[in-house]
Short mmCIF file of C-alpha atoms in Angstrom, two decimals:
data_model
loop_
_atom_site.label_atom_id
_atom_site.label_comp_id
_atom_site.label_asym_id
_atom_site.label_seq_id
_atom_site.Cartn_x
_atom_site.Cartn_y
_atom_site.Cartn_z
CA UNK A 16 -0.06 0.05 0.11
CA UNK A 17 0.74 3.68 -0.78
CA UNK A 18 1.09 5.61 2.23
CA UNK A 19 0.19 9.25 2.16
CA UNK A 20 0.82 11.92 4.55
CA UNK A 21 -2.69 11.95 5.32
CA UNK A 22 -2.95 8.80 5.90
CA UNK A 23 -0.50 9.63 9.42
CA UNK A 24 -2.47 12.58 10.45
CA UNK A 25 -2.19 11.19 14.03
CA UNK A 26 1.61 11.21 13.72
CA UNK A 27 1.49 14.90 14.13
CA UNK A 28 -0.54 15.61 17.23
CA UNK A 29 2.70 15.50 19.10
CA UNK A 30 1.66 12.93 21.82
CA UNK A 31 5.02 10.68 20.81
CA UNK A 32 7.87 13.04 19.60
CA UNK A 33 9.17 11.89 16.92
CA UNK A 34 13.09 11.16 15.53
CA UNK A 35 15.15 13.29 13.26
CA UNK A 36 18.72 10.70 12.69
CA UNK A 37 20.95 12.93 10.58
CA UNK A 38 24.66 12.60 9.24
CA UNK A 39 27.35 14.38 9.03
CA UNK A 40 30.50 14.84 5.72
CA UNK A 41 32.38 11.96 7.26
CA UNK A 42 29.10 9.54 7.95
CA UNK A 43 29.08 10.31 11.59
CA UNK A 44 25.40 9.66 13.14
CA UNK A 45 23.72 12.10 15.07
CA UNK A 46 19.77 11.67 16.23
CA UNK A 47 17.64 14.09 18.04
CA UNK A 48 14.29 14.41 18.98
CA UNK A 49 11.75 16.75 17.96
CA UNK A 50 8.54 18.67 19.30
CA UNK A 51 6.72 19.45 16.01
CA UNK A 52 6.40 17.86 12.90
CA UNK A 53 4.09 20.05 10.86
CA UNK A 54 2.26 18.68 7.56
CA UNK A 55 2.50 21.16 4.89
CA UNK A 56 0.96 19.33 1.78
CA UNK A 57 1.21 15.82 0.65
CA UNK A 58 4.80 15.71 -0.16
CA UNK A 59 6.28 17.95 2.93
CA UNK A 60 6.54 18.41 6.29
CA UNK A 61 7.86 21.21 8.48
CA UNK A 62 10.17 20.93 11.41
CA UNK A 63 10.35 23.26 14.55
CA UNK A 64 14.23 24.23 15.28
CA UNK A 65 14.73 25.24 18.20
CA UNK A 66 18.01 23.90 19.78
CA UNK A 67 19.78 21.47 17.37
CA UNK A 68 23.43 23.12 15.98
CA UNK A 69 23.90 19.91 15.36
CA UNK A 70 21.25 18.82 13.57
CA UNK A 71 21.11 21.50 11.78
CA UNK A 72 24.75 21.82 10.50
CA UNK A 73 24.46 17.83 9.33
CA UNK A 74 21.73 18.61 7.39
CA UNK A 75 23.45 22.02 5.40
CA UNK A 76 27.00 19.30 5.36
CA UNK A 77 24.35 15.88 3.85
CA UNK A 78 20.60 17.00 3.68
CA UNK A 79 19.50 12.74 3.51
CA UNK A 80 17.07 12.59 6.29
CA UNK A 81 15.66 10.23 7.88
CA UNK A 82 12.60 11.13 10.59
CA UNK A 83 11.02 8.27 12.56
CA UNK A 84 7.02 9.43 13.31
CA UNK A 85 4.80 7.56 15.45
CA UNK A 86 0.84 6.95 15.36
CA UNK A 87 0.13 8.21 19.35
CA UNK A 88 -3.30 5.97 18.60
CA UNK A 89 -1.76 2.72 17.60
CA UNK A 90 2.30 3.01 17.98
CA UNK A 91 2.52 2.36 14.87
CA UNK A 92 6.06 4.10 13.22
CA UNK A 93 6.74 4.94 10.20
CA UNK A 94 10.40 5.81 8.61
CA UNK A 95 10.42 8.45 6.33
CA UNK A 96 13.12 9.29 3.72
CA UNK A 97 13.09 13.72 3.49
CA UNK A 98 15.46 15.71 1.89
CA UNK A 99 16.06 19.44 2.93
CA UNK A 100 14.37 21.75 1.29
CA UNK A 101 14.72 25.47 2.77
CA UNK A 102 14.38 26.90 6.14
CA UNK A 103 11.94 29.84 6.83
CA UNK A 104 11.98 32.48 10.39
CA UNK A 105 8.89 33.99 8.74
CA UNK A 106 5.74 33.45 7.28
CA UNK A 107 2.13 32.04 8.06
CA UNK A 108 4.12 28.41 8.08
CA UNK A 109 6.36 29.95 10.91
CA UNK A 110 4.10 31.21 12.98
CA UNK A 111 1.39 28.91 13.58
CA UNK A 112 3.91 26.28 14.73
CA UNK A 113 5.87 29.44 16.69
CA UNK A 114 2.12 29.72 18.47
CA UNK A 115 1.42 26.13 18.76
CA UNK A 116 4.71 25.72 20.50
CA UNK A 117 4.06 29.08 22.51
CA UNK A 118 1.00 27.92 23.98
CA UNK A 119 2.37 24.61 25.18
CA UNK A 120 5.81 25.72 26.41
CA UNK A 121 3.98 28.14 28.41
CA UNK A 122 2.10 25.06 30.44
CA UNK A 123 5.60 24.25 31.32
CA UNK A 124 7.61 27.35 32.40
CA UNK A 125 9.79 27.38 29.53
CA UNK A 126 8.02 29.86 27.58
CA UNK A 127 11.46 31.78 27.60
CA UNK A 128 13.28 28.72 26.56
CA UNK A 129 11.61 26.99 23.99
CA UNK A 130 11.54 29.73 21.57
CA UNK A 131 11.23 28.43 17.87
CA UNK A 132 14.52 29.47 15.80
CA UNK A 133 13.16 28.59 12.26
CA UNK A 134 10.74 26.00 10.65
CA UNK A 135 12.97 23.53 8.35
CA UNK A 136 10.86 22.48 5.46
CA UNK A 137 11.74 19.00 3.97
CA UNK A 138 10.30 17.21 0.85
CA UNK A 139 8.96 13.33 1.78
CA UNK A 140 10.58 10.92 -0.94
CA UNK A 141 8.96 7.92 0.09
CA UNK A 142 7.24 6.56 3.31
CA UNK A 143 7.90 2.97 4.86
CA UNK A 144 5.55 1.08 7.62
CA UNK A 145 8.17 0.01 10.29
CA UNK A 146 6.60 -3.98 10.51
CA UNK A 147 5.75 -4.39 13.84
CA UNK A 148 6.23 -8.12 15.48
CA UNK A 149 3.26 -7.38 18.26
CA UNK A 150 -0.51 -6.93 17.11
CA UNK A 151 -0.46 -3.13 16.83
CA UNK A 152 -3.79 -1.54 18.94
CA UNK A 153 -7.01 -0.29 16.85
CA UNK A 154 -7.12 3.47 15.74
CA UNK A 155 -9.82 5.63 16.94
CA UNK A 156 -12.13 2.58 18.23
CA UNK A 157 -15.43 3.51 19.58
CA UNK A 158 -15.02 6.98 17.16
CA UNK A 159 -17.89 7.66 14.78
CA UNK A 160 -16.89 10.28 11.93
CA UNK A 161 -18.57 13.52 12.29
CA UNK A 162 -22.54 13.34 11.07
CA UNK A 163 -22.66 16.25 8.47
CA UNK A 164 -26.16 16.34 8.58
CA UNK A 165 -26.34 16.66 12.74
CA UNK A 166 -23.74 19.74 11.58
CA UNK A 167 -25.79 21.44 9.48
CA UNK A 168 -28.78 21.27 11.42
CA UNK A 169 -26.77 22.62 14.49
CA UNK A 170 -25.75 25.68 12.37
CA UNK A 171 -29.29 26.10 11.09
CA UNK A 172 -30.45 26.28 14.85
CA UNK A 173 -27.73 28.75 15.42
CA UNK A 174 -28.90 31.02 12.63
CA UNK A 175 -32.57 30.92 13.95
CA UNK A 176 -31.52 32.05 17.54
CA UNK A 177 -31.47 35.82 17.95
CA UNK A 178 -30.11 36.68 21.45
CA UNK A 179 -26.46 36.43 22.88
CA UNK A 180 -27.88 34.22 25.36
CA UNK A 181 -29.82 31.74 22.86
CA UNK A 182 -26.82 32.07 20.74
CA UNK A 183 -23.56 31.06 23.01
CA UNK A 184 -26.13 28.24 24.45
CA UNK A 185 -26.70 26.68 20.94
CA UNK A 186 -22.92 26.37 20.43
CA UNK A 187 -22.07 24.85 24.28
CA UNK A 188 -25.07 22.45 22.93
CA UNK A 189 -23.86 21.95 19.40
CA UNK A 190 -20.51 20.93 20.71
CA UNK A 191 -22.10 17.85 22.88
CA UNK A 192 -24.74 16.56 20.36
CA UNK A 193 -22.85 16.68 17.12
CA UNK A 194 -19.09 15.81 18.87
CA UNK A 195 -19.94 14.46 22.19
CA UNK A 196 -17.96 16.81 24.04
CA UNK A 197 -18.48 17.42 27.40
CA UNK A 198 -16.93 19.91 28.61
CA UNK A 199 -16.47 23.59 27.30
CA UNK A 200 -16.29 27.10 27.10
CA UNK A 201 -16.44 30.17 25.27
CA UNK A 202 -14.75 33.35 26.01
CA UNK A 203 -16.13 36.83 24.67
CA UNK A 204 -13.43 39.13 23.95
CA UNK A 205 -13.01 42.88 25.85
CA UNK A 206 -10.36 44.93 23.82
CA UNK A 207 -11.18 47.71 26.42
CA UNK A 208 -9.78 45.72 29.43
CA UNK A 209 -7.34 43.38 27.07
CA UNK A 210 -8.61 40.25 28.16
CA UNK A 211 -11.66 36.97 27.27
CA UNK A 212 -13.87 36.62 29.67
CA UNK A 213 -15.63 33.08 30.11
CA UNK A 214 -19.42 33.80 29.14
CA UNK A 215 -20.68 30.45 28.67
CA UNK A 216 -19.83 26.89 30.23
CA UNK A 217 -20.86 23.16 29.58
CA UNK A 218 -19.74 20.61 32.42
CA UNK A 219 -17.84 22.20 35.18
CA UNK A 220 -18.59 21.55 38.30
CA UNK A 221 -18.10 25.78 38.85
CA UNK A 222 -19.08 27.19 36.11
CA UNK A 223 -16.03 29.75 36.11
CA UNK A 224 -18.38 32.65 34.44
CA UNK A 225 -17.19 35.79 34.98
CA UNK A 226 -13.35 34.29 35.12
CA UNK A 227 -10.56 35.89 32.63
CA UNK A 228 -7.81 35.04 30.70
CA UNK A 229 -5.35 37.60 30.19
CA UNK A 230 -3.92 38.56 26.46
CA UNK A 231 -1.92 35.97 25.04
CA UNK A 232 -1.89 33.29 28.47
CA UNK A 233 -2.26 29.45 27.22
CA UNK A 234 -3.97 27.89 24.18
CA UNK A 235 -6.73 30.38 24.93
CA UNK A 236 -4.69 33.84 24.43
CA UNK A 237 -2.86 32.24 21.76
CA UNK A 238 -6.03 31.39 19.20
CA UNK A 239 -7.48 34.36 20.24
CA UNK A 240 -3.52 36.70 19.43
CA UNK A 241 -2.95 34.95 16.00
CA UNK A 242 -6.34 33.58 15.05
CA UNK A 243 -6.03 29.68 14.73
CA UNK A 244 -7.23 27.03 16.70
CA UNK A 245 -4.15 25.51 18.89
CA UNK A 246 -4.89 22.51 20.33
CA UNK A 247 -2.37 19.62 22.92
CA UNK A 248 -3.02 16.52 22.83
CA UNK A 249 -1.27 14.90 25.58
CA UNK A 250 -1.32 16.85 28.25
CA UNK A 251 0.29 13.99 30.75
CA UNK A 252 3.28 16.08 28.92
CA UNK A 253 2.53 19.50 29.85
CA UNK A 254 0.49 21.24 33.21
CA UNK A 255 -2.56 21.56 32.92
CA UNK A 256 -3.72 25.25 32.21
CA UNK A 257 -6.14 25.46 35.06
CA UNK A 258 -2.75 24.85 37.27
CA UNK A 259 -1.20 27.23 35.61
CA UNK A 260 -2.42 30.09 36.68
CA UNK A 261 -4.17 28.95 39.92
CA UNK A 262 -7.00 28.01 41.90
CA UNK A 263 -9.36 30.58 44.02
CA UNK A 264 -9.81 29.89 47.63
CA UNK A 265 -13.38 29.39 48.27
CA UNK A 266 -15.21 31.99 48.91
CA UNK A 267 -12.01 34.80 47.57
CA UNK A 268 -14.04 36.52 45.37
CA UNK A 269 -15.55 38.15 47.80
CA UNK A 270 -12.38 40.60 48.46
CA UNK A 271 -9.92 39.77 45.35
CA UNK A 272 -12.09 40.35 42.29
CA UNK A 273 -10.91 37.04 41.38
CA UNK A 274 -13.13 34.25 39.85
CA UNK A 275 -11.98 30.41 39.21
CA UNK A 276 -11.47 29.39 35.83
CA UNK A 277 -12.89 26.06 35.52
CA UNK A 278 -11.04 23.03 34.80
CA UNK A 279 -11.35 19.24 34.19
CA UNK A 280 -9.51 16.82 36.26
CA UNK A 281 -6.94 14.24 34.09
CA UNK A 282 -7.73 16.09 31.24
CA UNK A 283 -5.66 14.64 28.46
CA UNK A 284 -6.53 17.29 25.42
CA UNK A 285 -7.20 20.90 24.85
CA UNK A 286 -8.24 22.57 21.99
CA UNK A 287 -8.61 26.76 21.23
CA UNK A 288 -10.95 27.79 18.31
CA UNK A 289 -11.25 31.16 17.94
CA UNK A 290 -14.64 32.29 17.05
CA UNK A 291 -14.08 35.04 13.65
CA UNK A 292 -16.38 37.15 11.95
CA UNK A 293 -15.36 39.25 8.99
CA UNK A 294 -11.57 38.46 9.87
CA UNK A 295 -11.91 39.72 13.20
CA UNK A 296 -11.36 37.78 16.39
CA UNK A 297 -14.62 38.23 18.88
CA UNK A 298 -14.28 35.13 21.65
CA UNK A 299 -13.18 31.66 21.64
CA UNK A 300 -14.48 28.55 21.64
CA UNK A 301 -12.21 26.04 24.34
CA UNK A 302 -13.22 22.36 24.88
CA UNK A 303 -10.88 19.73 26.50
CA UNK A 304 -11.61 15.96 27.04
CA UNK A 305 -9.57 13.51 29.67
CA UNK A 306 -9.04 11.57 26.22
CA UNK A 307 -5.37 11.78 24.76
CA UNK A 308 -5.88 12.56 20.81
CA UNK A 309 -9.22 13.41 21.38
CA UNK A 310 -9.59 15.83 18.68
CA UNK A 311 -8.75 14.84 14.87
CA UNK A 312 -8.91 16.74 11.61
CA UNK A 313 -12.55 16.67 11.24
CA UNK A 314 -13.99 17.76 14.60
CA UNK A 315 -11.04 20.11 14.44
CA UNK A 316 -12.72 21.57 10.73
CA UNK A 317 -16.23 20.77 12.97
CA UNK A 318 -15.78 22.89 14.91
CA UNK A 319 -14.11 26.18 13.23
CA UNK A 320 -17.66 25.34 11.33
CA UNK A 321 -19.44 25.62 14.98
CA UNK A 322 -17.40 28.63 16.47
CA UNK A 323 -17.09 30.58 12.99
CA UNK A 324 -21.53 30.40 13.17
CA UNK A 325 -21.47 31.52 16.21
CA UNK A 326 -19.37 34.85 15.87
CA UNK A 327 -21.61 35.75 12.82
CA UNK A 328 -24.69 35.26 14.65
CA UNK A 329 -23.33 37.29 17.66
CA UNK A 330 -22.50 39.85 15.34
CA UNK A 331 -25.41 40.00 13.64
CA UNK A 332 -27.55 40.04 16.70
CA UNK A 333 -25.15 43.20 18.59
CA UNK A 334 -26.69 44.91 15.45
CA UNK A 335 -30.28 44.02 15.50
CA UNK A 336 -30.22 44.86 18.86
CA UNK A 337 -28.22 47.99 18.25
CA UNK A 338 -30.99 49.62 16.11
CA UNK A 339 -34.04 48.52 18.20
CA UNK A 340 -36.41 51.22 19.30
CA UNK A 341 -38.00 51.67 22.81
CA UNK A 342 -41.08 53.73 22.09
CA UNK A 343 -42.41 52.79 25.78
CA UNK A 344 -40.81 53.54 29.48
CA UNK A 345 -41.90 52.01 32.24
CA UNK A 346 -41.23 53.02 35.03
CA UNK A 347 -40.31 51.40 38.27
CA UNK A 348 -42.67 49.37 40.63
CA UNK A 349 -42.22 50.53 44.69
CA UNK A 350 -39.67 47.70 45.25
CA UNK A 351 -41.30 44.86 47.47
CA UNK A 352 -40.98 45.31 51.31
CA UNK A 353 -37.47 43.48 52.45
CA UNK A 354 -33.73 44.68 53.74
CA UNK A 355 -31.76 47.37 52.08
CA UNK A 356 -29.97 46.18 49.62
CA UNK A 357 -26.49 48.05 49.40
CA UNK A 358 -24.30 48.48 46.03
CA UNK A 359 -20.93 49.32 45.68
CA UNK A 360 -19.23 50.61 42.50
CA UNK A 361 -15.58 51.41 42.55
CA UNK A 362 -14.40 53.56 39.84
CA UNK A 363 -10.83 52.28 39.04
CA UNK A 364 -12.16 48.75 37.69
CA UNK A 365 -15.68 49.02 37.50
CA UNK A 366 -15.98 45.78 39.95
CA UNK A 367 -19.32 46.00 41.20
CA UNK A 368 -20.13 44.59 45.16
CA UNK A 369 -23.78 43.53 46.44
CA UNK A 370 -23.78 43.09 49.34
CA UNK A 371 -20.21 42.62 50.12
CA UNK A 372 -20.07 39.76 47.53
CA UNK A 373 -18.20 40.21 44.50
CA UNK A 374 -20.11 40.01 40.96
CA UNK A 375 -18.60 41.39 38.27
CA UNK A 376 -15.97 44.49 36.68
CA UNK A 377 -15.29 46.08 33.34
CA UNK A 378 -17.83 46.61 30.94
CA UNK A 379 -20.39 44.35 32.66
CA UNK A 380 -19.82 46.76 35.54
CA UNK A 381 -20.49 49.83 34.34
CA UNK A 382 -23.55 48.98 32.74
CA UNK A 383 -24.82 47.74 36.14
CA UNK A 384 -23.95 50.94 37.49
CA UNK A 385 -25.62 53.28 35.10
CA UNK A 386 -28.80 51.49 35.26
CA UNK A 387 -28.75 51.90 38.71
CA UNK A 388 -27.82 55.29 38.98
CA UNK A 389 -31.15 56.06 36.05
CA UNK A 390 -32.82 54.49 38.45
CA UNK A 391 -32.31 56.04 41.19
CA UNK A 392 -32.09 59.50 39.72
CA UNK A 393 -35.10 58.38 36.87
CA UNK A 394 -37.66 55.97 38.91
CA UNK A 395 -37.35 53.37 35.95
CA UNK A 396 -36.47 49.97 35.85
CA UNK A 397 -36.35 49.74 31.81
CA UNK A 398 -33.59 50.36 29.53
CA UNK A 399 -32.53 49.97 26.25
CA UNK A 400 -29.43 48.83 24.30
CA UNK A 401 -28.38 52.26 22.37
CA UNK A 402 -29.65 54.40 25.86
CA UNK A 403 -26.59 52.33 27.46
CA UNK A 404 -24.29 52.44 24.57
CA UNK A 405 -24.13 56.18 23.88
CA UNK A 406 -23.88 56.43 27.89
CA UNK A 407 -20.47 54.39 28.41
CA UNK A 408 -19.58 54.78 24.63
CA UNK A 409 -17.58 57.71 25.37
CA UNK A 410 -15.10 56.43 28.15
CA UNK A 411 -15.32 52.46 26.40
CA UNK A 412 -15.11 53.13 22.57
CA UNK A 413 -15.09 49.68 22.13
CA UNK A 414 -18.39 49.05 24.03
CA UNK A 415 -20.20 49.39 20.66
CA UNK A 416 -19.40 45.65 19.64
CA UNK A 417 -20.08 43.43 22.19
CA UNK A 418 -22.63 45.23 24.52
CA UNK A 419 -24.95 42.36 24.07
CA UNK A 420 -22.57 39.51 25.33
CA UNK A 421 -21.74 41.93 28.76
CA UNK A 422 -25.25 41.97 29.68
CA UNK A 423 -25.79 38.70 28.80
CA UNK A 424 -22.20 38.03 31.72
CA UNK A 425 -23.60 40.39 33.51
CA UNK A 426 -27.56 38.74 34.20
CA UNK A 427 -26.09 35.33 34.55
CA UNK A 428 -23.14 36.07 36.77
CA UNK A 429 -26.43 37.64 39.13
CA UNK A 430 -28.48 34.94 39.18
CA UNK A 431 -25.10 32.87 39.70
CA UNK A 432 -24.80 34.32 43.10
CA UNK A 433 -28.36 34.16 43.86
CA UNK A 434 -28.49 38.36 44.10
CA UNK A 435 -31.47 40.71 45.20
CA UNK A 436 -30.85 42.52 41.96
CA UNK A 437 -32.02 40.94 38.86
CA UNK A 438 -31.75 41.53 35.40
CA UNK A 439 -34.55 40.48 32.93
CA UNK A 440 -34.72 40.59 29.21
CA UNK A 441 -37.59 42.96 28.45
CA UNK A 442 -37.61 43.01 24.46
CA UNK A 443 -35.48 42.97 21.33
CA UNK A 444 -32.39 45.50 21.86
CA UNK A 445 -34.18 46.05 26.14
CA UNK A 446 -33.69 45.02 29.17
CA UNK A 447 -35.94 45.65 32.92
CA UNK A 448 -33.70 46.04 36.28
CA UNK A 449 -35.59 44.32 39.29
CA UNK A 450 -34.76 44.14 43.06
CA UNK A 451 -35.70 42.73 46.22
CA UNK A 452 -35.47 45.53 48.21
CA UNK A 453 -34.62 49.34 48.67
CA UNK A 454 -31.11 50.12 46.81
CA UNK A 455 -28.43 52.02 48.34
CA UNK A 456 -25.85 53.05 45.69
CA UNK A 457 -21.83 53.66 46.24
CA UNK A 458 -20.39 54.78 43.30
CA UNK A 459 -17.87 57.31 44.86
CA UNK A 460 -15.62 53.75 46.29
CA UNK A 461 -12.67 53.96 45.95
CA UNK A 462 -10.68 50.20 45.74
#
């Protein structure tokens, strides 16, 4: 059987290190392990060059090279006869390998060490399977292929959703229903604060709503920054991402404004898929599994389709909510008899505490303060997205892009913390504030 590089897809997952064998001009052999081998097309592979001065010198002196790849599912080994073509230190291929390497190395605390020097491209002249004296394991036992009809139905269902919460829930439900993954998060980009905020989750003991990923941290940050899907197929080789950013103590968010990032114990595979609409990354779909090599090429493609559809649907939802008109404003009814509800808003980070319990910060915190001030000053209970954009936009220009998802985060955090204040959807582009008692707002809190 003539083997092609596409037949060896499981060998490029990085679960089992590949081996490169070279020889100097006088025939002295040298063997090195490789952290990343990437299939470029059916005739070429790219190897990550980080430390290997001896290997690089041998390749320049003697371009005939042997590469050993190992299938992470079956244990099958393959010998590749390859020849050096060129080395690149810039461009799309280099950036792709560098991002994957950086995301993995950050998790083991080696981001300053494991830097990609170049991506060395080789032409594949031949592929040979190494005979095995023992029977190898079956590949991907029990995994059915992705159902295209199910994927199509999931996309159609997402297209029919009009509100941000419905779109995000539809995306997470599709991940579970179509692909069978039980643990997933949706994080929305916050350009104002330079972070990604967890806005939806399934499968975790703690929802993690409001938890943040700063800048280009780990897989999630790298996927958002680079706009490309990044995955790790064997987390036993790296520290789990949740361990890298730490755990909050029970109840610590009451004072620290920190929400724990959700964790899956014994996660072995992780994938971060950028949610991109018209070239702009608006968020990241993050999934993890306790299985090694959980994400096949076809799974990755299906997740990218779902994430892209969700990004487009959220963009359309923002546009429709922005133009929605409200001709009637309903005054707030007298609050039900009950204890006073004390709200503190801290302007330096726009964090909000209700009766001493941390709720949210950033744009969502500003939106809650605005609604509370309007309620206390004007006696109103209903507010439009448009007026919130106008009021907050001068200070936070990027609020125009994803106000709907900020309101969603605020509403879900109030519900999760069982706060005596609720935010209820009152129509397209309109929300209603409800309270269990008289409100007292301290909007001048210093820290």
